[in-house]
């Protein structure tokens, strides 16, 4: 994966962007994570009935592998934080399993291009 490490010096991450970040200490992991931005500061995130809701509205997600088979929230994303989730919702170690928040200062960059495996090479969606 190619990562733009400069973009977030000029703008904040946006919903649906795939980001690379240093995982929160409580995860016990030390290698970078890659997840999709779902909730932004001040928004309410909830997972129920196989759907993700942002401020009570269903999030349209054509990129996930399968609908989540769990419930979570509702929770409000704090200032200077993000709520991130993996596209493989039911097998992803993401915000719904740790404290829920990714501090903006842990974001390293935006993933924008996949070059391996070769049959999946291209711009990330």
PDB file of C-alpha atoms in Angstrom:
ATOM      1  CA  UNK A   1       0.000   0.000   0.000  1.00  0.00           C
ATOM      2  CA  UNK A   2       1.261   3.472  -0.830  1.00  0.00           C
ATOM      3  CA  UNK A   3       0.582   6.129   1.800  1.00  0.00           C
ATOM      4  CA  UNK A   4       0.476   9.915   1.486  1.00  0.00           C
ATOM      5  CA  UNK A   5       2.117  11.069   4.727  1.00  0.00           C
ATOM      6  CA  UNK A   6       1.772  14.790   4.025  1.00  0.00           C
ATOM      7  CA  UNK A   7      -1.925  15.277   3.233  1.00  0.00           C
ATOM      8  CA  UNK A   8      -3.088  15.535   6.837  1.00  0.00           C
ATOM      9  CA  UNK A   9      -0.724  18.403   7.531  1.00  0.00           C
ATOM     10  CA  UNK A  10      -3.078  20.465   5.344  1.00  0.00           C
ATOM     11  CA  UNK A  11      -6.495  18.901   5.959  1.00  0.00           C
ATOM     12  CA  UNK A  12      -8.300  16.558   8.328  1.00  0.00           C
ATOM     13  CA  UNK A  13      -9.188  12.979   7.387  1.00  0.00           C
ATOM     14  CA  UNK A  14     -12.610  12.617   5.772  1.00  0.00           C
ATOM     15  CA  UNK A  15     -15.219   9.900   6.095  1.00  0.00           C
ATOM     16  CA  UNK A  16     -14.537   6.818   3.949  1.00  0.00           C
ATOM     17  CA  UNK A  17     -10.816   7.554   3.565  1.00  0.00           C
ATOM     18  CA  UNK A  18      -8.512   4.629   4.341  1.00  0.00           C
ATOM     19  CA  UNK A  19      -5.831   5.711   6.784  1.00  0.00           C
ATOM     20  CA  UNK A  20      -2.681   4.283   8.316  1.00  0.00           C
ATOM     21  CA  UNK A  21      -2.125   4.991  11.993  1.00  0.00           C
ATOM     22  CA  UNK A  22      -0.285   4.050  15.138  1.00  0.00           C
ATOM     23  CA  UNK A  23      -2.694   1.848  17.116  1.00  0.00           C
ATOM     24  CA  UNK A  24      -3.867   2.989  20.555  1.00  0.00           C
ATOM     25  CA  UNK A  25      -1.705   1.623  23.405  1.00  0.00           C
ATOM     26  CA  UNK A  26      -4.605  -0.386  24.819  1.00  0.00           C
ATOM     27  CA  UNK A  27      -4.650  -2.605  21.716  1.00  0.00           C
ATOM     28  CA  UNK A  28      -1.296  -4.083  22.695  1.00  0.00           C
ATOM     29  CA  UNK A  29      -0.156  -3.808  19.080  1.00  0.00           C
ATOM     30  CA  UNK A  30       2.906  -1.900  17.906  1.00  0.00           C
ATOM     31  CA  UNK A  31       2.710  -2.208  14.123  1.00  0.00           C
ATOM     32  CA  UNK A  32       0.664   0.302  12.131  1.00  0.00           C
ATOM     33  CA  UNK A  33      -3.025  -0.362  11.484  1.00  0.00           C
ATOM     34  CA  UNK A  34      -4.961   0.441   8.311  1.00  0.00           C
ATOM     35  CA  UNK A  35      -8.703   1.158   8.645  1.00  0.00           C
ATOM     36  CA  UNK A  36     -11.459   3.259   7.096  1.00  0.00           C
ATOM     37  CA  UNK A  37     -12.616   6.536   8.691  1.00  0.00           C
ATOM     38  CA  UNK A  38     -16.262   6.171   9.710  1.00  0.00           C
ATOM     39  CA  UNK A  39     -17.021   8.680  12.484  1.00  0.00           C
ATOM     40  CA  UNK A  40     -15.761  12.245  12.715  1.00  0.00           C
ATOM     41  CA  UNK A  41     -15.457  14.484  15.805  1.00  0.00           C
ATOM     42  CA  UNK A  42     -18.850  15.304  17.339  1.00  0.00           C
ATOM     43  CA  UNK A  43     -20.773  12.631  15.407  1.00  0.00           C
ATOM     44  CA  UNK A  44     -22.806   9.844  16.998  1.00  0.00           C
ATOM     45  CA  UNK A  45     -21.884   6.356  15.770  1.00  0.00           C
ATOM     46  CA  UNK A  46     -24.051   3.282  16.233  1.00  0.00           C
ATOM     47  CA  UNK A  47     -24.028  -0.222  14.776  1.00  0.00           C
ATOM     48  CA  UNK A  48     -27.308  -2.153  14.818  1.00  0.00           C
ATOM     49  CA  UNK A  49     -29.328  -4.457  12.585  1.00  0.00           C
ATOM     50  CA  UNK A  50     -26.319  -5.013  10.311  1.00  0.00           C
ATOM     51  CA  UNK A  51     -25.899  -1.300   9.533  1.00  0.00           C
ATOM     52  CA  UNK A  52     -23.726   1.594  10.684  1.00  0.00           C
ATOM     53  CA  UNK A  53     -25.534   4.801  11.629  1.00  0.00           C
ATOM     54  CA  UNK A  54     -24.006   8.267  11.788  1.00  0.00           C
ATOM     55  CA  UNK A  55     -26.175  10.767  13.679  1.00  0.00           C
ATOM     56  CA  UNK A  56     -29.146   8.433  13.182  1.00  0.00           C
ATOM     57  CA  UNK A  57     -28.716   8.078   9.397  1.00  0.00           C
ATOM     58  CA  UNK A  58     -27.728   4.776   7.756  1.00  0.00           C
ATOM     59  CA  UNK A  59     -24.275   4.878   6.217  1.00  0.00           C
ATOM     60  CA  UNK A  60     -24.239   3.507   2.655  1.00  0.00           C
ATOM     61  CA  UNK A  61     -21.243   1.166   2.441  1.00  0.00           C
ATOM     62  CA  UNK A  62     -20.745  -0.721  -0.806  1.00  0.00           C
ATOM     63  CA  UNK A  63     -17.145  -1.632   0.083  1.00  0.00           C
ATOM     64  CA  UNK A  64     -17.702  -3.900   3.116  1.00  0.00           C
ATOM     65  CA  UNK A  65     -17.331  -7.659   2.806  1.00  0.00           C
ATOM     66  CA  UNK A  66     -20.372  -8.457   4.943  1.00  0.00           C
ATOM     67  CA  UNK A  67     -22.771  -6.629   7.236  1.00  0.00           C
ATOM     68  CA  UNK A  68     -21.697  -6.395  10.875  1.00  0.00           C
ATOM     69  CA  UNK A  69     -23.228  -9.137  13.036  1.00  0.00           C
ATOM     70  CA  UNK A  70     -22.898  -7.148  16.269  1.00  0.00           C
ATOM     71  CA  UNK A  71     -24.343  -4.068  17.946  1.00  0.00           C
ATOM     72  CA  UNK A  72     -22.351  -1.121  19.232  1.00  0.00           C
ATOM     73  CA  UNK A  73     -23.132   2.295  20.715  1.00  0.00           C
ATOM     74  CA  UNK A  74     -24.468   4.813  20.295  1.00  0.00           C
ATOM     75  CA  UNK A  75     -21.341   6.795  21.154  1.00  0.00           C
ATOM     76  CA  UNK A  76     -20.251  10.349  20.385  1.00  0.00           C
ATOM     77  CA  UNK A  77     -16.799  10.759  18.835  1.00  0.00           C
ATOM     78  CA  UNK A  78     -14.772  13.198  20.982  1.00  0.00           C
ATOM     79  CA  UNK A  79     -12.979  16.266  19.640  1.00  0.00           C
ATOM     80  CA  UNK A  80      -9.640  15.543  17.933  1.00  0.00           C
ATOM     81  CA  UNK A  81     -10.610  11.892  17.440  1.00  0.00           C
ATOM     82  CA  UNK A  82     -11.894   9.506  14.781  1.00  0.00           C
ATOM     83  CA  UNK A  83     -13.940   6.312  14.819  1.00  0.00           C
ATOM     84  CA  UNK A  84     -12.387   3.802  12.408  1.00  0.00           C
ATOM     85  CA  UNK A  85     -13.536   0.408  11.161  1.00  0.00           C
ATOM     86  CA  UNK A  86     -12.138  -2.303   8.930  1.00  0.00           C
ATOM     87  CA  UNK A  87     -13.975  -3.289   5.750  1.00  0.00           C
ATOM     88  CA  UNK A  88     -14.164  -6.880   6.993  1.00  0.00           C
ATOM     89  CA  UNK A  89     -16.406  -5.765   9.858  1.00  0.00           C
ATOM     90  CA  UNK A  90     -16.873  -9.076  11.630  1.00  0.00           C
ATOM     91  CA  UNK A  91     -13.157  -9.864  11.744  1.00  0.00           C
ATOM     92  CA  UNK A  92     -11.680  -6.417  12.250  1.00  0.00           C
ATOM     93  CA  UNK A  93      -9.923  -5.265  15.420  1.00  0.00           C
ATOM     94  CA  UNK A  94     -11.140  -1.680  15.221  1.00  0.00           C
ATOM     95  CA  UNK A  95     -12.812   1.146  17.154  1.00  0.00           C
ATOM     96  CA  UNK A  96     -15.813  -0.960  18.126  1.00  0.00           C
ATOM     97  CA  UNK A  97     -13.490  -3.267  20.106  1.00  0.00           C
ATOM     98  CA  UNK A  98     -11.081  -0.811  21.722  1.00  0.00           C
ATOM     99  CA  UNK A  99     -11.868   2.461  23.467  1.00  0.00           C
ATOM    100  CA  UNK A 100     -13.574   3.580  20.297  1.00  0.00           C
ATOM    101  CA  UNK A 101     -11.350   6.534  19.614  1.00  0.00           C
ATOM    102  CA  UNK A 102      -8.359   7.111  17.471  1.00  0.00           C
ATOM    103  CA  UNK A 103      -6.568  10.304  18.401  1.00  0.00           C
ATOM    104  CA  UNK A 104      -5.879  12.455  15.335  1.00  0.00           C
ATOM    105  CA  UNK A 105      -2.234  12.772  16.371  1.00  0.00           C
ATOM    106  CA  UNK A 106      -1.799   9.003  15.778  1.00  0.00           C
ATOM    107  CA  UNK A 107      -2.748   9.256  12.074  1.00  0.00           C
ATOM    108  CA  UNK A 108       0.290   8.744   9.832  1.00  0.00           C
ATOM    109  CA  UNK A 109      -1.285   9.168   6.411  1.00  0.00           C
ATOM    110  CA  UNK A 110      -3.867   8.332   3.767  1.00  0.00           C
ATOM    111  CA  UNK A 111      -3.585   5.014   1.930  1.00  0.00           C
ATOM    112  CA  UNK A 112      -4.209   5.684  -1.743  1.00  0.00           C
ATOM    113  CA  UNK A 113      -2.763   2.896  -3.901  1.00  0.00           C
ATOM    114  CA  UNK A 114      -2.461  -0.888  -3.635  1.00  0.00           C
ATOM    115  CA  UNK A 115       0.349  -2.572  -5.535  1.00  0.00           C
ATOM    116  CA  UNK A 116       0.166  -6.082  -4.065  1.00  0.00           C
ATOM    117  CA  UNK A 117      -1.270  -8.531  -4.806  1.00  0.00           C
ATOM    118  CA  UNK A 118      -0.934  -7.738  -8.482  1.00  0.00           C
ATOM    119  CA  UNK A 119      -4.534  -8.704  -9.305  1.00  0.00           C
ATOM    120  CA  UNK A 120      -5.735  -5.964  -6.891  1.00  0.00           C
ATOM    121  CA  UNK A 121      -3.315  -3.255  -8.010  1.00  0.00           C
ATOM    122  CA  UNK A 122      -4.872   0.189  -8.309  1.00  0.00           C
ATOM    123  CA  UNK A 123      -6.264   3.283  -6.613  1.00  0.00           C
ATOM    124  CA  UNK A 124      -7.952   2.530  -3.282  1.00  0.00           C
ATOM    125  CA  UNK A 125     -11.678   3.136  -3.038  1.00  0.00           C
TER     126      UNK A 125
END
